[in-house]
Amino acid sequence: MSKVLIIAEHLDGALNASTAKCVTAAKALSPESIDIVVLAADPAAVAAEAAQIDGVARVLTVANEANAHAIAQVLAPQVAKLAEGYTHVFGPSTTFGKDLMPCVAALLGVPQVTDVMAVEGSHTFKRPIYAGNAIITVEAPAGKTVVATVRTASWSEAGKGGNAAVEAAEVQAELPTHTRFKDLASAESDRPDLQSARRVVSGGRGVGSAENFKIIYDFADTIGAAVGASRAAVDAGYVPNEMQVGQTGKIIAPELYIAIGISGAIQHLTGIKDAGTIVAINKDPDSAIFEIADYGLVGDLFKVLPELEAAL
């Protein structure tokens, strides 16, 4: 039977929703047990939150001042030690997971399975390639620990209502000193987080300028949505790159995605293909975005959005 260890992603004492999605992916293995490990300077609050996730047997805590910041080279040796006794080690396919999990795989001497979107067996998984235009089935080596990142856009969050035991874990691992935390630069916003928001409104090159992007922000605020952008809008300097949605940006799966002034380049569609409902507003009726949209409205966004906002 499989035993799964999930690495909790957290920031400022709050658990990231990606952890609950990893639990859902782990459940697809029908494992004997699912444990979550929280590595932090003070893991108590995050551990309590993780313990409420349905399906989790134990939450392990590793309290160490060295874990105050998520530095892959510091966390990986500890995770590799904790991996003993587990058949699978999962982390989210977020910036955090993409940084950490390859280091874990290297220390364990196994190949990493990336962007797991479906579980076919204990060592067999499906993942996207070619910007999501094809799905490939991969098989991890038998008899070895499976280290994988979970494509969060492909899995729903596991429910709450769990009551897992929280246990302190002792880890004897030599931590490197050549990698140190210097600073964290992150955008602050009162709007929902782009990667976990249930509603997202994105603007593209059709918005025209950074000043015009205010119309996108205003509409998003009306419906309580996060704000994203296409690569074209980011490259044009309308918005910062942390707002980019797409293959080279954030891969998201909101319940509602509204694309405004976005033509629908394949690199953008890759980032939204798992969204529940896609709405497109564009003045060009031949835009590729309309081919994948559930609802499409051909019109001038500067006329349509104020009318929609007023109606809402």
CSV table of C-alpha atoms in Angstrom, one decimal:
chain,number,residue,atom,x,y,z
A,1,MET,CA,0.0,0.0,0.0
A,2,SER,CA,1.1,3.5,-0.7
A,3,LYS,CA,2.0,6.0,2.0
A,4,VAL,CA,2.1,9.6,0.9
A,5,LEU,CA,3.9,12.6,2.4
A,6,ILE,CA,2.8,16.0,1.3
A,7,ILE,CA,4.9,19.1,1.8
A,8,ALA,CA,2.8,22.0,3.0
A,9,GLU,CA,3.1,25.3,1.3
A,10,HIS,CA,2.5,28.2,3.6
A,11,LEU,CA,3.3,31.9,4.0
A,12,ASP,CA,2.9,34.2,7.0
A,13,GLY,CA,1.3,31.5,9.1
A,14,ALA,CA,-1.4,30.6,6.6
A,15,LEU,CA,-1.7,27.4,4.6
A,16,ASN,CA,-1.8,27.7,0.8
A,17,ALA,CA,-4.8,26.1,-0.9
A,18,SER,CA,-2.4,24.1,-3.1
A,19,THR,CA,-1.8,21.8,-0.1
A,20,ALA,CA,-5.4,20.6,0.0
A,21,LYS,CA,-5.2,20.0,-3.8
A,22,CYS,CA,-2.2,17.8,-3.3
A,23,VAL,CA,-4.3,15.8,-0.8
A,24,THR,CA,-7.0,15.2,-3.4
A,25,ALA,CA,-4.3,14.0,-5.8
A,26,ALA,CA,-2.9,11.7,-3.1
A,27,LYS,CA,-6.4,10.2,-2.5
A,28,ALA,CA,-6.4,9.0,-6.1
A,29,LEU,CA,-3.7,6.5,-5.1
A,30,SER,CA,-6.1,4.9,-2.6
A,31,PRO,CA,-3.2,5.0,-0.1
A,32,GLU,CA,-2.8,3.5,3.3
A,33,SER,CA,-2.2,6.9,4.8
A,34,ILE,CA,-1.6,10.6,3.8
A,35,ASP,CA,0.6,12.7,6.0
A,36,ILE,CA,1.4,16.4,5.7
A,37,VAL,CA,4.7,17.9,6.9
A,38,VAL,CA,4.9,21.6,7.9
A,39,LEU,CA,8.5,23.0,8.0
A,40,ALA,CA,8.6,26.4,9.7
A,41,ALA,CA,10.1,28.4,12.5
A,42,ASP,CA,6.8,28.1,14.3
A,43,PRO,CA,4.6,25.6,12.5
A,44,ALA,CA,1.7,25.5,15.1
A,45,ALA,CA,-0.8,27.6,13.3
A,46,VAL,CA,-0.2,26.1,9.8
A,47,ALA,CA,-0.3,22.6,11.3
A,48,ALA,CA,-3.6,23.2,13.0
A,49,GLU,CA,-5.1,24.3,9.6
A,50,ALA,CA,-3.6,21.3,7.8
A,51,ALA,CA,-5.0,18.9,10.4
A,52,GLN,CA,-8.5,20.0,9.3
A,53,ILE,CA,-8.1,18.7,5.8
A,54,ASP,CA,-10.2,15.7,5.1
A,55,GLY,CA,-8.3,12.5,4.5
A,56,VAL,CA,-5.1,13.4,6.4
A,57,ALA,CA,-3.9,10.9,8.9
A,58,ARG,CA,-1.1,12.9,10.6
A,59,VAL,CA,0.5,16.4,10.4
A,60,LEU,CA,4.2,16.4,11.2
A,61,THR,CA,5.9,19.6,12.3
A,62,VAL,CA,9.5,20.5,11.9
A,63,ALA,CA,10.3,23.6,14.0
A,64,ASN,CA,13.6,25.2,13.1
A,65,GLU,CA,14.6,28.8,12.7
A,66,ALA,CA,16.3,27.8,9.5
A,67,ASN,CA,12.8,27.0,8.1
A,68,ALA,CA,11.5,30.6,8.6
A,69,HIS,CA,11.7,31.1,4.9
A,70,ALA,CA,11.0,28.6,2.1
A,71,ILE,CA,14.5,28.1,0.8
A,72,ALA,CA,14.6,24.9,-1.3
A,73,GLN,CA,18.3,24.0,-0.5
A,74,VAL,CA,17.5,24.2,3.3
A,75,LEU,CA,14.1,22.4,3.2
A,76,ALA,CA,15.1,19.6,0.8
A,77,PRO,CA,17.6,17.7,3.0
A,78,GLN,CA,15.0,17.7,5.8
A,79,VAL,CA,12.3,16.4,3.4
A,80,ALA,CA,14.6,13.8,2.1
A,81,LYS,CA,15.2,12.4,5.6
A,82,LEU,CA,11.4,12.5,6.3
A,83,ALA,CA,10.7,10.6,3.1
A,84,GLU,CA,12.1,7.4,4.6
A,85,GLY,CA,9.2,5.1,5.0
A,86,TYR,CA,7.0,6.8,2.4
A,87,THR,CA,6.3,5.5,-1.1
A,88,HIS,CA,5.3,9.0,-2.5
A,89,VAL,CA,6.3,12.6,-1.8
A,90,PHE,CA,4.0,15.2,-3.3
A,91,GLY,CA,4.4,18.9,-3.5
A,92,PRO,CA,2.3,21.5,-5.5
A,93,SER,CA,3.4,22.6,-9.0
A,94,THR,CA,3.6,26.2,-7.8
A,95,THR,CA,6.7,28.4,-7.6
A,96,PHE,CA,7.3,26.8,-4.1
A,97,GLY,CA,7.0,23.3,-5.4
A,98,LYS,CA,8.9,23.8,-8.6
A,99,ASP,CA,11.8,25.2,-6.5
A,100,LEU,CA,11.8,22.5,-3.8
A,101,MET,CA,10.8,19.2,-5.3
A,102,PRO,CA,13.6,18.8,-7.9
A,103,CYS,CA,16.1,19.2,-5.0
A,104,VAL,CA,14.2,16.5,-3.0
A,105,ALA,CA,14.3,14.2,-6.0
A,106,ALA,CA,18.0,14.8,-6.6
A,107,LEU,CA,18.8,14.0,-2.9
A,108,LEU,CA,16.8,10.8,-3.1
A,109,GLY,CA,18.4,9.8,-6.5
A,110,VAL,CA,15.1,9.5,-8.3
A,111,PRO,CA,13.5,11.3,-11.3
A,112,GLN,CA,10.8,13.7,-10.6
A,113,VAL,CA,7.3,13.4,-12.1
A,114,THR,CA,6.2,16.9,-13.0
A,115,ASP,CA,2.7,18.4,-13.2
A,116,VAL,CA,0.6,15.3,-12.3
A,117,MET,CA,-2.9,15.9,-13.6
A,118,ALA,CA,-4.2,12.3,-13.3
A,119,VAL,CA,-3.3,9.1,-11.4
A,120,GLU,CA,-3.4,5.9,-13.4
A,121,GLY,CA,-1.6,3.7,-10.9
A,122,SER,CA,0.8,3.8,-8.0
A,123,HIS,CA,3.7,4.7,-10.4
A,124,THR,CA,1.8,5.7,-13.5
A,125,PHE,CA,0.6,9.3,-14.1
A,126,LYS,CA,-0.6,11.6,-16.8
A,127,ARG,CA,0.9,15.0,-17.3
A,128,PRO,CA,0.7,17.8,-20.0
A,129,ILE,CA,3.4,18.5,-22.6
A,130,TYR,CA,3.7,20.9,-25.5
A,131,ALA,CA,2.0,23.7,-23.6
A,132,GLY,CA,-0.9,21.4,-22.7
A,133,ASN,CA,-1.6,20.5,-26.3
A,134,ALA,CA,-0.8,16.8,-25.6
A,135,ILE,CA,-1.1,14.6,-22.6
A,136,ILE,CA,1.6,12.0,-21.9
A,137,THR,CA,1.5,8.9,-19.6
A,138,VAL,CA,4.7,8.5,-17.6
A,139,GLU,CA,5.8,5.7,-15.3
A,140,ALA,CA,8.1,6.2,-12.4
A,141,PRO,CA,10.7,3.6,-11.5
A,142,ALA,CA,9.2,0.7,-9.6
A,143,GLY,CA,10.6,0.1,-6.1
A,144,LYS,CA,11.7,3.7,-5.6
A,145,THR,CA,10.1,6.7,-3.9
A,146,VAL,CA,7.9,8.7,-6.2
A,147,VAL,CA,8.6,12.4,-6.0
A,148,ALA,CA,6.0,14.5,-7.9
A,149,THR,CA,4.6,17.9,-8.3
A,150,VAL,CA,0.8,18.2,-8.5
A,151,ARG,CA,-0.8,20.4,-11.2
A,152,THR,CA,-3.0,22.4,-8.9
A,153,ALA,CA,-5.3,23.5,-11.8
A,154,SER,CA,-6.3,19.9,-12.4
A,155,TRP,CA,-7.4,19.0,-8.9
A,156,SER,CA,-10.0,20.4,-6.5
A,157,GLU,CA,-9.3,21.2,-2.9
A,158,ALA,CA,-9.9,18.4,-0.4
A,159,GLY,CA,-12.7,19.3,2.0
A,160,LYS,CA,-12.4,20.2,5.6
A,161,GLY,CA,-13.7,18.4,8.6
A,162,GLY,CA,-10.6,16.3,9.3
A,163,ASN,CA,-9.0,15.9,12.7
A,164,ALA,CA,-5.5,14.7,12.1
A,165,ALA,CA,-3.0,14.2,14.9
A,166,VAL,CA,-0.3,16.8,15.0
A,167,GLU,CA,3.1,15.4,15.9
A,168,ALA,CA,6.5,17.0,16.3
A,169,ALA,CA,9.2,15.4,14.1
A,170,GLU,CA,12.9,15.3,14.8
A,171,VAL,CA,15.0,15.6,11.7
A,172,GLN,CA,18.8,15.1,11.7
A,173,ALA,CA,19.9,16.6,8.4
A,174,GLU,CA,22.9,18.7,7.6
A,175,LEU,CA,21.7,22.0,6.3
A,176,PRO,CA,23.8,24.0,3.8
A,177,THR,CA,25.0,27.5,4.6
A,178,HIS,CA,25.8,28.6,1.0
A,179,THR,CA,22.1,29.6,0.3
A,180,ARG,CA,20.7,32.3,2.5
A,181,PHE,CA,17.5,34.3,2.6
A,182,LYS,CA,17.9,37.9,1.6
A,183,ASP,CA,14.5,39.4,0.9
A,184,LEU,CA,11.1,38.6,-0.4
A,185,ALA,CA,9.6,40.9,-3.0
A,186,SER,CA,5.9,40.3,-3.5
A,187,ALA,CA,3.0,42.4,-4.7
A,188,GLU,CA,0.4,43.4,-2.2
A,189,SER,CA,-3.2,43.6,-3.1
A,190,ASP,CA,-6.6,43.7,-1.4
A,191,ARG,CA,-8.0,41.6,-4.2
A,192,PRO,CA,-8.1,37.8,-4.0
A,193,ASP,CA,-4.9,35.8,-4.8
A,194,LEU,CA,-4.7,35.2,-8.6
A,195,GLN,CA,-3.8,31.5,-8.3
A,196,SER,CA,-6.5,30.6,-5.7
A,197,ALA,CA,-9.3,33.0,-6.6
A,198,ARG,CA,-12.7,31.5,-7.7
A,199,ARG,CA,-13.2,34.4,-10.1
A,200,VAL,CA,-10.6,36.0,-12.3
A,201,VAL,CA,-10.9,38.9,-14.7
A,202,SER,CA,-8.0,39.3,-17.2
A,203,GLY,CA,-7.1,42.1,-19.6
A,204,GLY,CA,-5.1,41.8,-22.8
A,205,ARG,CA,-3.5,44.0,-25.4
A,206,GLY,CA,-6.9,45.3,-26.4
A,207,VAL,CA,-7.1,47.3,-23.2
A,208,GLY,CA,-4.7,49.7,-24.8
A,209,SER,CA,-2.6,51.1,-21.9
A,210,ALA,CA,-1.7,50.9,-18.3
A,211,GLU,CA,-4.1,53.7,-17.5
A,212,ASN,CA,-7.0,52.0,-19.3
A,213,PHE,CA,-6.4,48.9,-17.1
A,214,LYS,CA,-8.4,50.7,-14.4
A,215,ILE,CA,-11.5,49.6,-16.2
A,216,ILE,CA,-10.4,46.0,-15.6
A,217,TYR,CA,-9.7,46.6,-11.9
A,218,ASP,CA,-13.0,48.3,-11.4
A,219,PHE,CA,-15.0,45.5,-13.0
A,220,ALA,CA,-13.0,42.9,-11.0
A,221,ASP,CA,-13.8,44.7,-7.8
A,222,THR,CA,-17.5,44.8,-8.6
A,223,ILE,CA,-17.6,41.0,-8.7
A,224,GLY,CA,-14.9,40.3,-6.1
A,225,ALA,CA,-12.5,38.8,-8.6
A,226,ALA,CA,-8.7,38.6,-8.9
A,227,VAL,CA,-7.0,40.4,-11.8
A,228,GLY,CA,-4.8,38.8,-14.4
A,229,ALA,CA,-3.4,39.7,-17.8
A,230,SER,CA,-2.2,38.2,-21.0
A,231,ARG,CA,1.5,38.0,-21.9
A,232,ALA,CA,0.9,40.7,-24.5
A,233,ALA,CA,-0.4,43.1,-21.8
A,234,VAL,CA,2.6,42.4,-19.6
A,235,ASP,CA,5.1,42.8,-22.4
A,236,ALA,CA,3.5,46.1,-23.3
A,237,GLY,CA,4.1,47.3,-19.7
A,238,TYR,CA,0.4,47.6,-18.8
A,239,VAL,CA,0.8,45.5,-15.7
A,240,PRO,CA,3.6,43.8,-13.7
A,241,ASN,CA,4.6,40.2,-14.7
A,242,GLU,CA,3.2,38.6,-11.5
A,243,MET,CA,-0.2,39.1,-13.1
A,244,GLN,CA,0.5,37.1,-16.2
A,245,VAL,CA,-1.7,34.2,-16.9
A,246,GLY,CA,-0.4,31.5,-19.3
A,247,GLN,CA,2.3,29.0,-20.1
A,248,THR,CA,5.0,31.3,-18.9
A,249,GLY,CA,2.9,32.9,-16.2
A,250,LYS,CA,0.4,31.4,-13.8
A,251,ILE,CA,-1.7,28.3,-14.5
A,252,ILE,CA,-5.1,28.8,-12.9
A,253,ALA,CA,-8.4,27.1,-12.7
A,254,PRO,CA,-11.1,29.5,-11.3
A,255,GLU,CA,-14.8,28.7,-11.4
A,256,LEU,CA,-15.2,31.8,-13.6
A,257,TYR,CA,-12.7,33.3,-16.0
A,258,ILE,CA,-13.5,36.5,-17.9
A,259,ALA,CA,-11.0,37.4,-20.7
A,260,ILE,CA,-11.3,41.0,-21.8
A,261,GLY,CA,-9.5,42.3,-24.9
A,262,ILE,CA,-7.5,39.0,-25.1
A,263,SER,CA,-7.1,37.4,-28.6
A,264,GLY,CA,-6.4,33.9,-27.3
A,265,ALA,CA,-2.8,33.0,-28.1
A,266,ILE,CA,-2.0,29.3,-27.3
A,267,GLN,CA,0.3,30.4,-24.5
A,268,HIS,CA,-2.6,32.1,-22.7
A,269,LEU,CA,-5.1,29.4,-23.3
A,270,THR,CA,-2.7,26.9,-21.7
A,271,GLY,CA,-3.1,28.8,-18.4
A,272,ILE,CA,-6.9,28.8,-18.4
A,273,LYS,CA,-8.0,25.5,-20.0
A,274,ASP,CA,-9.1,24.1,-16.6
A,275,ALA,CA,-11.3,27.0,-15.7
A,276,GLY,CA,-14.9,26.1,-15.0
A,277,THR,CA,-16.6,28.8,-17.2
A,278,ILE,CA,-14.8,31.0,-19.6
A,279,VAL,CA,-16.3,34.3,-20.8
A,280,ALA,CA,-14.7,36.3,-23.6
A,281,ILE,CA,-15.3,39.9,-24.6
A,282,ASN,CA,-13.5,41.1,-27.7
A,283,LYS,CA,-14.4,43.3,-30.7
A,284,ASP,CA,-12.8,40.9,-33.1
A,285,PRO,CA,-15.3,38.1,-33.8
A,286,ASP,CA,-12.5,35.9,-35.3
A,287,SER,CA,-10.4,35.9,-32.1
A,288,ALA,CA,-9.2,32.5,-31.1
A,289,ILE,CA,-10.5,33.1,-27.6
A,290,PHE,CA,-14.1,32.6,-28.8
A,291,GLU,CA,-13.2,29.0,-29.8
A,292,ILE,CA,-12.8,27.9,-26.2
A,293,ALA,CA,-15.1,30.4,-24.5
A,294,ASP,CA,-18.4,29.1,-23.0
A,295,TYR,CA,-19.9,32.6,-23.5
A,296,GLY,CA,-18.6,35.2,-26.0
A,297,LEU,CA,-19.6,38.8,-26.5
A,298,VAL,CA,-18.4,40.7,-29.5
A,299,GLY,CA,-18.1,44.3,-28.7
A,300,ASP,CA,-16.1,47.3,-27.6
A,301,LEU,CA,-14.9,46.6,-24.1
A,302,PHE,CA,-15.0,50.3,-23.2
A,303,LYS,CA,-18.7,50.3,-23.8
A,304,VAL,CA,-19.5,46.8,-22.7
A,305,LEU,CA,-17.8,46.8,-19.3
A,306,PRO,CA,-19.4,49.9,-17.9
A,307,GLU,CA,-22.8,48.5,-19.0
A,308,LEU,CA,-22.1,45.1,-17.3
A,309,GLU,CA,-20.8,46.8,-14.2
A,310,ALA,CA,-23.9,49.0,-13.9
A,311,ALA,CA,-26.1,45.9,-14.4
A,312,LEU,CA,-24.3,44.0,-11.7
